[in-house]
Every structure is written in C-alpha cells, then in structure tokens.
Coordinates of N, CA and C in Angstrom, one line a residue:
M1 N -30.1 -14.9 13.7 CA -31.0 -14.5 12.6 C -30.8 -13.1 12.2
T2 N -30.8 -12.8 10.9 CA -30.6 -11.5 10.4 C -31.9 -10.7 10.5
T3 N -31.8 -9.5 11.0 CA -33.0 -8.6 11.2 C -33.1 -7.6 10.1
P4 N -34.3 -7.0 9.8 CA -34.4 -6.0 8.8 C -33.4 -4.8 9.1
D5 N -33.2 -4.5 10.3 CA -32.3 -3.4 10.7 C -30.8 -3.7 10.1
Q6 N -30.4 -5.0 10.2 CA -29.1 -5.3 9.7 C -29.0 -5.2 8.2
F7 N -30.1 -5.6 7.5 CA -30.1 -5.4 6.0 C -30.0 -3.9 5.7
E8 N -30.8 -3.1 6.5 CA -30.8 -1.6 6.2 C -29.4 -1.0 6.5
E9 N -28.7 -1.5 7.5 CA -27.4 -1.0 7.9 C -26.4 -1.3 6.7
E10 N -26.4 -2.5 6.1 CA -25.5 -2.9 5.1 C -25.9 -2.1 3.8
A11 N -27.2 -1.8 3.6 CA -27.6 -1.1 2.4 C -27.2 0.4 2.5
E12 N -26.9 0.9 3.7 CA -26.6 2.3 3.8 C -25.1 2.6 3.5
F13 N -24.3 1.6 3.1 CA -22.9 1.9 2.8 C -22.8 3.0 1.7
S14 N -22.1 4.0 1.9 CA -21.9 5.1 1.0 C -20.5 5.2 0.5
H15 N -20.3 5.1 -0.8 CA -18.9 5.2 -1.4 C -18.4 6.6 -1.2
T16 N -19.3 7.6 -1.2 CA -18.8 9.0 -1.0 C -18.3 9.1 0.4
R17 N -19.0 8.6 1.5 CA -18.5 8.7 2.8 C -17.2 7.9 3.0
Y18 N -17.2 6.8 2.3 CA -16.0 5.9 2.4 C -14.7 6.6 1.9
W19 N -14.8 7.2 0.7 CA -13.6 7.9 0.2 C -13.3 9.1 0.9
L20 N -14.3 9.9 1.4 CA -14.0 11.1 2.2 C -13.3 10.6 3.5
H21 N -13.7 9.5 4.1 CA -13.1 9.0 5.3 C -11.6 8.6 5.0
L22 N -11.3 8.0 3.9 CA -10.0 7.6 3.5 C -9.1 8.9 3.3
I23 N -9.7 9.9 2.6 CA -8.9 11.1 2.3 C -8.6 11.8 3.6
G24 N -9.6 12.0 4.5 CA -9.4 12.6 5.8 C -8.4 11.9 6.6
W25 N -8.5 10.6 6.7 CA -7.5 9.8 7.5 C -6.1 9.9 6.9
S26 N -6.0 9.9 5.6 CA -4.7 10.1 5.0 C -4.0 11.4 5.3
V27 N -4.8 12.5 5.4 CA -4.3 13.8 5.8 C -3.9 13.7 7.2
L28 N -4.6 13.1 8.1 CA -4.3 12.9 9.5 C -3.0 12.1 9.6
L29 N -2.9 11.1 8.8 CA -1.6 10.2 8.8 C -0.4 11.1 8.4
T30 N -0.6 12.0 7.5 CA 0.5 12.9 7.0 C 0.9 13.7 8.2
V31 N 0.0 14.2 9.0 CA 0.3 15.0 10.2 C 1.2 14.2 11.1
V32 N 0.8 12.9 11.3 CA 1.5 12.1 12.2 C 3.0 11.9 11.7
L33 N 3.1 11.7 10.4 CA 4.4 11.5 9.8 C 5.3 12.7 10.0
I34 N 4.7 13.9 9.7 CA 5.4 15.2 9.9 C 5.9 15.3 11.3
G35 N 5.0 15.1 12.3 CA 5.4 15.1 13.7 C 6.5 14.2 14.0
G36 N 6.4 12.9 13.4 CA 7.5 11.9 13.7 C 8.8 12.4 13.1
I37 N 8.8 13.0 11.9 CA 10.0 13.5 11.3 C 10.7 14.6 12.2
L38 N 9.8 15.5 12.7 CA 10.3 16.5 13.6 C 11.0 15.9 14.8
V39 N 10.3 14.9 15.5 CA 10.9 14.3 16.6 C 12.2 13.5 16.3
G40 N 12.1 12.8 15.2 CA 13.3 12.0 14.8 C 14.5 12.8 14.5
V41 N 14.3 13.9 13.7 CA 15.4 14.8 13.4 C 16.0 15.5 14.7
G42 N 15.0 15.9 15.5 CA 15.5 16.6 16.8 C 16.3 15.7 17.6
L43 N 15.8 14.4 17.8 CA 16.5 13.5 18.7 C 17.9 13.1 18.1
K44 N 17.9 12.9 16.8 CA 19.2 12.6 16.1 C 20.2 13.7 16.3
N45 N 19.8 14.9 16.1 CA 20.7 16.0 16.3 C 21.1 16.2 17.7
L46 N 20.2 16.0 18.7 CA 20.5 16.1 20.1 C 21.6 15.1 20.5
L47 N 21.5 13.9 20.0 CA 22.5 12.9 20.3 C 23.8 13.2 19.7
N48 N 23.9 14.1 18.7 CA 25.1 14.5 18.1 C 25.5 15.9 18.5
G49 N 25.0 16.3 19.7 CA 25.3 17.7 20.2 C 24.5 18.8 19.5
G50 N 23.2 18.6 19.5 CA 22.3 19.6 18.8 C 22.2 20.9 19.7
D51 N 21.3 21.8 19.2 CA 21.1 23.1 19.9 C 19.7 23.2 20.3
T52 N 19.3 24.4 20.6 CA 17.9 24.7 21.1 C 16.8 24.4 20.1
S53 N 17.1 24.6 18.9 CA 16.1 24.4 17.8 C 15.8 22.9 17.8
D54 N 16.7 22.0 18.1 CA 16.4 20.6 18.1 C 15.5 20.2 19.2
I55 N 15.7 20.8 20.4 CA 14.8 20.6 21.5 C 13.4 21.1 21.2
L56 N 13.3 22.2 20.4 CA 12.0 22.7 20.0 C 11.4 21.8 19.1
F57 N 12.1 21.1 18.2 CA 11.5 20.1 17.3 C 10.9 19.0 18.1
V58 N 11.6 18.5 19.1 CA 11.1 17.4 19.9 C 9.8 17.9 20.7
V59 N 9.9 19.1 21.3 CA 8.8 19.6 22.1 C 7.5 19.8 21.2
I60 N 7.7 20.3 20.0 CA 6.6 20.5 19.1 C 6.1 19.2 18.5
G61 N 7.0 18.4 18.1 CA 6.6 17.1 17.4 C 6.0 16.1 18.2
T62 N 6.4 16.0 19.5 CA 5.9 14.9 20.4 C 4.4 15.0 20.6
P63 N 3.8 16.2 21.0 CA 2.3 16.3 21.1 C 1.6 16.1 19.8
I64 N 2.2 16.5 18.7 CA 1.6 16.4 17.4 C 1.4 14.9 17.1
V65 N 2.5 14.1 17.3 CA 2.4 12.6 17.1 C 1.4 12.0 18.1
A66 N 1.4 12.4 19.3 CA 0.5 11.8 20.3 C -0.9 12.1 20.0
V67 N -1.3 13.3 19.7 CA -2.7 13.7 19.5 C -3.2 13.1 18.2
S68 N -2.4 13.5 17.1 CA -2.9 13.0 15.8 C -2.8 11.5 15.7
G69 N -1.8 10.9 16.3 CA -1.7 9.4 16.3 C -2.9 8.8 17.0
Y70 N -3.4 9.4 18.1 CA -4.5 8.8 18.8 C -5.8 8.8 17.9
F71 N -6.0 10.0 17.3 CA -7.2 10.1 16.4 C -7.0 9.3 15.1
C72 N -5.8 9.1 14.7 CA -5.5 8.3 13.5 C -5.9 6.8 13.8
W73 N -5.6 6.4 15.1 CA -5.9 5.1 15.5 C -7.4 4.9 15.7
R74 N -8.1 5.9 16.3 CA -9.5 5.9 16.6 C -10.3 5.9 15.3
W75 N -9.9 6.6 14.3 CA -10.6 6.8 13.0 C -10.1 5.9 11.9
F76 N -9.3 4.8 12.3 CA -8.7 4.0 11.3 C -9.8 3.4 10.4
P77 N -9.7 3.6 9.1 CA -10.7 3.2 8.1 C -10.7 1.7 7.9
D78 N -11.8 1.2 7.4 CA -11.9 -0.2 6.9 C -11.6 -0.2 5.5
F79 N -10.5 -0.7 5.1 CA -10.0 -0.7 3.7 C -10.7 -1.7 2.8
T80 N -11.7 -2.4 3.3 CA -12.4 -3.5 2.5 C -13.6 -3.0 1.7
M81 N -13.8 -1.7 1.7 CA -14.9 -1.1 1.0 C -16.3 -1.7 1.4
G82 N -16.5 -1.8 2.7 CA -17.9 -2.2 3.1 C -18.1 -3.6 3.3
E83 N -17.0 -4.4 3.4 CA -17.2 -5.9 3.7 C -17.9 -6.1 5.0
P84 N -18.9 -6.9 5.0 CA -19.6 -7.2 6.3 C -18.7 -7.8 7.3
H85 N -19.1 -7.7 8.6 CA -18.3 -8.3 9.6 C -18.7 -9.7 9.9
T86 N -18.5 -10.5 8.8 CA -18.7 -11.9 8.9 C -17.4 -12.6 8.9
A87 N -17.4 -14.0 9.0 CA -16.1 -14.7 9.0 C -15.4 -14.4 7.7
R88 N -16.0 -14.4 6.6 CA -15.3 -14.2 5.3 C -14.8 -12.7 5.2
G89 N -15.6 -11.8 5.7 CA -15.2 -10.4 5.7 C -14.0 -10.2 6.6
N90 N -14.0 -10.8 7.7 CA -12.8 -10.7 8.6 C -11.6 -11.3 8.1
R91 N -11.8 -12.4 7.3 CA -10.6 -13.0 6.6 C -10.0 -12.1 5.6
I92 N -10.9 -11.3 4.9 CA -10.4 -10.3 4.0 C -9.6 -9.2 4.7
R93 N -10.1 -8.8 5.9 CA -9.3 -7.8 6.6 C -8.0 -8.4 7.1
W94 N -7.9 -9.6 7.5 CA -6.6 -10.2 7.8 C -5.7 -10.3 6.6
L95 N -6.3 -10.5 5.4 CA -5.5 -10.6 4.2 C -4.8 -9.3 3.9
L96 N -5.6 -8.2 4.1 CA -5.0 -6.8 3.9 C -3.8 -6.6 4.9
V97 N -4.0 -7.0 6.1 CA -2.9 -6.9 7.1 C -1.7 -7.7 6.6
A98 N -1.9 -8.9 6.1 CA -0.8 -9.8 5.6 C -0.1 -9.2 4.4
V99 N -0.9 -8.6 3.5 CA -0.3 -7.9 2.4 C 0.7 -6.8 2.8
V100 N 0.3 -6.0 3.7 CA 1.1 -4.9 4.2 C 2.3 -5.6 4.9
G101 N 2.1 -6.6 5.7 CA 3.2 -7.3 6.4 C 4.3 -7.8 5.5
V102 N 3.8 -8.5 4.4 CA 4.7 -9.0 3.4 C 5.5 -7.9 2.7
G103 N 4.8 -6.8 2.4 CA 5.5 -5.6 1.8 C 6.6 -5.1 2.7
I104 N 6.4 -5.0 4.0 CA 7.4 -4.5 4.9 C 8.5 -5.5 5.1
A105 N 8.1 -6.8 5.2 CA 9.1 -7.9 5.4 C 10.0 -8.0 4.2
T106 N 9.5 -7.7 3.0 CA 10.3 -7.7 1.7 C 11.3 -6.6 1.7
A107 N 10.8 -5.4 2.1 CA 11.6 -4.2 2.0 C 12.7 -4.2 3.1
F108 N 12.4 -4.8 4.2 CA 13.3 -4.7 5.4 C 14.7 -5.1 5.1
P109 N 14.9 -6.3 4.5 CA 16.3 -6.7 4.3 C 17.0 -5.9 3.2
I110 N 16.2 -5.3 2.3 CA 16.8 -4.4 1.3 C 17.3 -3.2 1.9
I111 N 16.5 -2.6 2.8 CA 16.9 -1.3 3.5 C 18.1 -1.5 4.3
L112 N 18.2 -2.7 5.0 CA 19.3 -3.0 5.9 C 20.6 -3.4 5.1
S113 N 20.5 -3.6 3.8 CA 21.6 -4.1 3.1 C 22.8 -3.1 3.0
D114 N 22.5 -1.9 3.1 CA 23.6 -0.8 3.1 C 23.2 0.3 4.0
S115 N 23.9 0.3 5.2 CA 23.6 1.3 6.2 C 24.1 2.7 5.8
E116 N 24.9 2.8 4.8 CA 25.4 4.1 4.4 C 24.5 4.9 3.5
Q117 N 23.5 4.2 2.9 CA 22.5 4.8 2.0 C 21.2 5.0 2.7
R118 N 20.4 6.0 2.2 CA 19.1 6.2 2.7 C 18.2 5.1 2.2
A119 N 17.1 4.9 2.9 CA 16.2 3.8 2.5 C 15.6 4.0 1.1
T120 N 15.2 5.3 0.8 CA 14.6 5.6 -0.5 C 15.6 5.3 -1.6
E121 N 16.9 5.6 -1.4 CA 17.9 5.4 -2.4 C 18.1 3.9 -2.7
I122 N 17.9 3.1 -1.7 CA 18.1 1.6 -1.8 C 16.9 1.0 -2.5
L123 N 15.7 1.4 -2.0 CA 14.5 0.7 -2.6 C 14.2 1.2 -4.0
F124 N 14.5 2.4 -4.3 CA 14.2 2.9 -5.7 C 15.5 3.1 -6.5
S125 N 16.2 2.0 -6.6 CA 17.5 2.0 -7.3 C 17.6 0.7 -8.1
N126 N 18.4 0.7 -9.1 CA 18.8 -0.5 -9.9 C 20.2 -0.9 -9.6
G127 N 20.8 -0.4 -8.6 CA 22.2 -0.7 -8.3 C 22.3 -2.1 -7.7
P128 N 23.5 -2.6 -7.6 CA 23.8 -4.0 -7.1 C 23.4 -4.1 -5.6
M129 N 23.1 -5.3 -5.2 CA 22.7 -5.6 -3.8 C 23.5 -6.8 -3.3
P130 N 23.8 -6.8 -2.0 CA 24.5 -8.0 -1.5 C 23.6 -9.2 -1.7
F131 N 24.2 -10.4 -1.7 CA 23.6 -11.6 -2.1 C 22.5 -12.0 -1.1
W132 N 22.8 -12.1 0.2 CA 21.8 -12.6 1.2 C 20.6 -11.7 1.4
P133 N 20.7 -10.4 1.5 CA 19.5 -9.6 1.5 C 18.6 -9.7 0.3
A134 N 19.2 -9.8 -0.9 CA 18.4 -10.0 -2.1 C 17.7 -11.4 -2.0
I135 N 18.4 -12.4 -1.7 CA 17.8 -13.8 -1.6 C 16.7 -13.8 -0.6
T136 N 16.9 -13.1 0.6 CA 15.9 -13.1 1.6 C 14.6 -12.4 1.1
A137 N 14.8 -11.3 0.4 CA 13.6 -10.5 -0.1 C 12.9 -11.4 -1.2
I138 N 13.7 -12.0 -2.0 CA 13.1 -12.8 -3.1 C 12.3 -14.0 -2.5
S139 N 12.9 -14.6 -1.5 CA 12.2 -15.8 -0.9 C 10.9 -15.4 -0.2
I140 N 10.9 -14.3 0.5 CA 9.7 -13.8 1.2 C 8.6 -13.6 0.1
W141 N 8.9 -12.9 -0.9 CA 8.0 -12.5 -2.0 C 7.5 -13.8 -2.7
A142 N 8.4 -14.6 -3.1 CA 8.1 -15.8 -3.9 C 7.2 -16.8 -3.1
I143 N 7.4 -16.9 -1.8 CA 6.7 -17.9 -1.0 C 5.3 -17.3 -0.6
A144 N 5.3 -16.0 -0.2 CA 4.1 -15.4 0.3 C 3.0 -15.1 -0.8
M145 N 3.5 -14.5 -1.9 CA 2.5 -14.0 -2.8 C 1.6 -15.0 -3.4
P146 N 2.0 -16.2 -3.8 CA 1.0 -17.2 -4.3 C 0.0 -17.5 -3.3
F147 N 0.4 -17.7 -2.0 CA -0.6 -18.0 -1.0 C -1.6 -16.9 -0.8
L148 N -1.1 -15.6 -0.8 CA -2.0 -14.5 -0.6 C -3.0 -14.3 -1.8
I149 N -2.5 -14.6 -3.0 CA -3.4 -14.5 -4.2 C -4.5 -15.5 -4.1
L150 N -4.1 -16.8 -3.8 CA -5.1 -17.9 -3.7 C -6.0 -17.6 -2.5
F151 N -5.5 -17.2 -1.4 CA -6.4 -16.9 -0.3 C -7.4 -15.8 -0.6
G152 N -6.9 -14.8 -1.3 CA -7.8 -13.7 -1.7 C -8.9 -14.1 -2.6
R153 N -8.5 -15.0 -3.6 CA -9.5 -15.5 -4.6 C -10.6 -16.3 -3.9
R154 N -10.1 -17.1 -3.0 CA -11.1 -18.1 -2.3 C -12.0 -17.3 -1.4
N155 N -11.6 -16.2 -0.9 CA -12.5 -15.5 0.1 C -13.2 -14.3 -0.4
S156 N -13.0 -14.0 -1.7 CA -13.7 -12.8 -2.3 C -15.1 -13.3 -2.7
D157 N -16.0 -12.4 -2.7 CA -17.3 -12.7 -3.3 C -17.3 -12.5 -4.8
E158 N -18.4 -12.8 -5.4 CA -18.5 -12.7 -6.9 C -18.2 -11.3 -7.4
H159 N -18.7 -10.3 -6.7 CA -18.4 -8.9 -7.2 C -16.9 -8.6 -7.0
G160 N -16.3 -9.0 -5.9 CA -14.9 -8.7 -5.6 C -14.1 -9.4 -6.7
R161 N -14.4 -10.7 -7.0 CA -13.6 -11.4 -8.0 C -13.7 -10.8 -9.4
A162 N -14.9 -10.4 -9.7 CA -15.1 -9.7 -11.0 C -14.4 -8.4 -11.1
A163 N -14.4 -7.6 -10.0 CA -13.6 -6.4 -10.0 C -12.1 -6.6 -10.1
G164 N -11.6 -7.7 -9.4 CA -10.2 -8.0 -9.5 C -9.8 -8.5 -10.9
D165 N -10.7 -9.3 -11.5 CA -10.4 -9.7 -12.8 C -10.3 -8.6 -13.8
F166 N -11.3 -7.6 -13.6 CA -11.3 -6.4 -14.5 C -10.0 -5.6 -14.3
G167 N -9.6 -5.4 -13.1 CA -8.4 -4.7 -12.8 C -7.2 -5.3 -13.4
M168 N -7.1 -6.6 -13.3 CA -5.9 -7.3 -13.8 C -5.9 -7.3 -15.4
M169 N -7.1 -7.3 -16.0 CA -7.2 -7.2 -17.4 C -6.7 -5.8 -17.9
V170 N -7.2 -4.8 -17.2 CA -6.8 -3.4 -17.6 C -5.3 -3.3 -17.4
G171 N -4.8 -3.8 -16.2 CA -3.3 -3.7 -16.0 C -2.5 -4.4 -17.0
F172 N -2.9 -5.6 -17.4 CA -2.1 -6.3 -18.4 C -2.2 -5.6 -19.8
Q173 N -3.3 -5.0 -20.1 CA -3.4 -4.3 -21.4 C -2.5 -3.1 -21.4
V174 N -2.5 -2.4 -20.3 CA -1.6 -1.2 -20.2 C -0.1 -1.7 -20.3
F175 N 0.2 -2.8 -19.7 CA 1.6 -3.3 -19.8 C 1.9 -3.7 -21.3
G176 N 0.9 -4.5 -21.9 CA 1.1 -4.9 -23.2 C 1.2 -3.8 -24.2
Y177 N 0.6 -2.6 -23.9 CA 0.6 -1.5 -24.8 C 1.9 -0.7 -24.6
A178 N 2.3 -0.5 -23.3 CA 3.5 0.4 -23.0 C 4.8 -0.3 -23.2
A179 N 4.9 -1.5 -22.8 CA 6.3 -2.2 -22.8 C 6.9 -2.2 -24.2
P180 N 6.2 -2.7 -25.3 CA 6.8 -2.7 -26.6 C 7.2 -1.3 -27.1
I181 N 6.4 -0.3 -26.8 CA 6.7 1.1 -27.2 C 8.0 1.6 -26.5
W182 N 8.1 1.3 -25.2 CA 9.3 1.7 -24.5 C 10.5 1.0 -25.0
W183 N 10.3 -0.3 -25.3 CA 11.5 -1.2 -25.7 C 12.0 -0.7 -27.1
M184 N 11.0 -0.5 -28.0 CA 11.4 -0.1 -29.4 C 12.0 1.3 -29.4
G185 N 11.4 2.2 -28.6 CA 11.9 3.6 -28.5 C 13.3 3.6 -27.9
W186 N 13.6 2.7 -27.0 CA 15.0 2.6 -26.4 C 15.9 2.1 -27.5
R187 N 15.5 1.1 -28.3 CA 16.4 0.6 -29.3 C 16.6 1.7 -30.4
A188 N 15.7 2.6 -30.6 CA 15.8 3.7 -31.5 C 16.5 4.9 -30.9
E189 N 16.9 4.8 -29.6 CA 17.6 5.8 -28.9 C 16.7 7.1 -28.7
V190 N 15.4 6.8 -28.6 CA 14.5 7.9 -28.3 C 14.1 7.9 -26.8
F191 N 14.0 6.8 -26.2 CA 13.7 6.7 -24.8 C 14.8 6.1 -24.0
P192 N 14.9 6.3 -22.7 CA 15.9 5.6 -21.9 C 15.7 4.1 -21.8
Q193 N 16.6 3.4 -21.3 CA 16.5 2.0 -21.2 C 15.3 1.6 -20.3
P194 N 14.5 0.6 -20.8 CA 13.3 0.2 -20.1 C 13.6 -0.2 -18.6
D195 N 12.7 0.1 -17.7 CA 12.9 -0.2 -16.3 C 11.7 -1.1 -15.9
V196 N 12.0 -2.3 -15.6 CA 10.9 -3.3 -15.3 C 10.1 -2.8 -14.0
M197 N 10.8 -2.2 -13.0 CA 10.1 -1.8 -11.8 C 9.1 -0.7 -12.1
I198 N 9.5 0.2 -12.9 CA 8.6 1.4 -13.3 C 7.4 0.8 -14.0
L199 N 7.5 -0.1 -14.9 CA 6.4 -0.8 -15.5 C 5.5 -1.5 -14.5
F200 N 6.2 -2.2 -13.6 CA 5.5 -3.0 -12.5 C 4.6 -2.0 -11.7
I201 N 5.2 -0.9 -11.2 CA 4.5 0.0 -10.3 C 3.4 0.7 -11.1
V202 N 3.6 1.2 -12.3 CA 2.6 1.8 -13.1 C 1.4 0.9 -13.4
T203 N 1.8 -0.3 -13.8 CA 0.7 -1.3 -14.1 C -0.1 -1.6 -12.8
G204 N 0.6 -1.8 -11.7 CA -0.1 -2.1 -10.4 C -1.0 -1.0 -10.0
V205 N -0.5 0.3 -10.1 CA -1.4 1.4 -9.7 C -2.6 1.5 -10.6
I206 N -2.4 1.4 -11.9 CA -3.6 1.5 -12.8 C -4.5 0.3 -12.6
S207 N -4.0 -0.9 -12.4 CA -4.8 -2.1 -12.1 C -5.6 -1.9 -10.8
S208 N -5.0 -1.3 -9.8 CA -5.7 -1.1 -8.5 C -6.8 0.0 -8.7
I209 N -6.5 1.0 -9.5 CA -7.6 2.1 -9.7 C -8.7 1.5 -10.5
A210 N -8.4 0.6 -11.5 CA -9.5 0.0 -12.2 C -10.3 -0.9 -11.4
T211 N -9.7 -1.7 -10.5 CA -10.4 -2.6 -9.6 C -11.3 -1.8 -8.6
L212 N -10.8 -0.7 -8.1 CA -11.6 0.1 -7.2 C -12.8 0.8 -7.9
W213 N -12.5 1.2 -9.1 CA -13.6 1.8 -9.9 C -14.7 0.8 -10.2
K214 N -14.3 -0.4 -10.5 CA -15.3 -1.5 -10.8 C -16.1 -1.9 -9.6
R215 N -15.4 -1.9 -8.4 CA -16.1 -2.2 -7.2 C -17.1 -1.1 -6.8
S216 N -16.8 0.1 -7.2 CA -17.6 1.2 -6.8 C -18.8 1.4 -7.8
S217 N -18.7 0.8 -9.0 CA -19.8 1.0 -10.0 C -21.0 0.1 -9.7

C-alpha cells in the first residue's frame, strides 16, 4: 500500500538537483578517463621500452582511476529523470542499458575492422570498410533498434511518450529544413557534399534536447 510519505518522496523530485548531479558526475567521469589515459599511455610506452616519465604516468594515473572510479560508481546517476522504482520504471532503466550496449556492439566491429587506424578515425570517417565488419554492424543495428523503439514506447508513460513525440517532431523538422539547403548549396558549389551521418547526429542531438526540455517542462 502506498503511504503519504511515498507520495511526498516522488513529489520532491527536483530537475535542478537532477541536472547538477549529471553535470557533477560527468566531470568526475572525465577525471576517470584522464587517469585511464595516463595509465594506458604509460603502460604502452613501458612495454615498448619507456622511461621514468612513463612509470610516473602509471603511478599518478592509477590512484586517480581507483579513487574517482569508486565515487563515479557510488554516485552513478539515474538517467531516467525520476522514474519511480516500479516494474515499469526498472524496465526503462534496463532499456537505457540496452541502448548503450547496442551502441557499443555496433561500434565494436567497425573499430576492429582496421587495426592500423585509430578508433576515432574509423568511426568518424566515410572511407571504405571491409565487408563482414560492416554487415555485422548493420545487422546488430537493424535487428536491435526496432525492438528497442517498440519496447520503449510500450513502457513509457503518457508524459514520456508525449515528450518523445515532441522531440521526434522537432528533429524531423530540423532535418527537413537543413537537408534541402545543404543539398542545393552543394549543387551550387557553395557547400561541401552533404554528409548523412552529420545530419543524423545533429538531428539526434537536437531531438534529444527537445525531448529533455519537454520532459522538464
């Protein structure tokens, strides 16, 4: 049975605290990544006959990763914007985990497709790719995304669905506005050749911002 204290606890959700928590945690995660880079560079150089500075990188970076990583884990935010800890709310949390997992699984075969290039050069490039890594990435995305979209729609509440619909509307309008301008500008030799992935990323970011704004309003 739900008690008045439970209603009061849910009513106390603060968007200000939520976003401050996300910002603070993101800064802490950045510290973890910096420490990880120090350790990774130091170990790589030591394996190739590094010097004292590489040992120093490992000595400094290891406690940074250990301490900041611990607090990063302890203060891990709830990315569901205050979803209650009910069966439906927990399914939304698992959905977020699945979305991240699909993103990693899709990027993994692309990154491994060319060991001589850096990961950023492979992911953010329009160059050719080997057949099987490309087909693997396509298959993961094509099979997983419809399931995740339907699962998210079925488990969202009315406010969440309305915010998602608003975000998709804004994103499509941005795409519908920008794509013809870029295409015609390219044909007139004013703009570079249109890049579908740039449009995809920009549309996705704007759509996500619009969705978050609608959920916060």
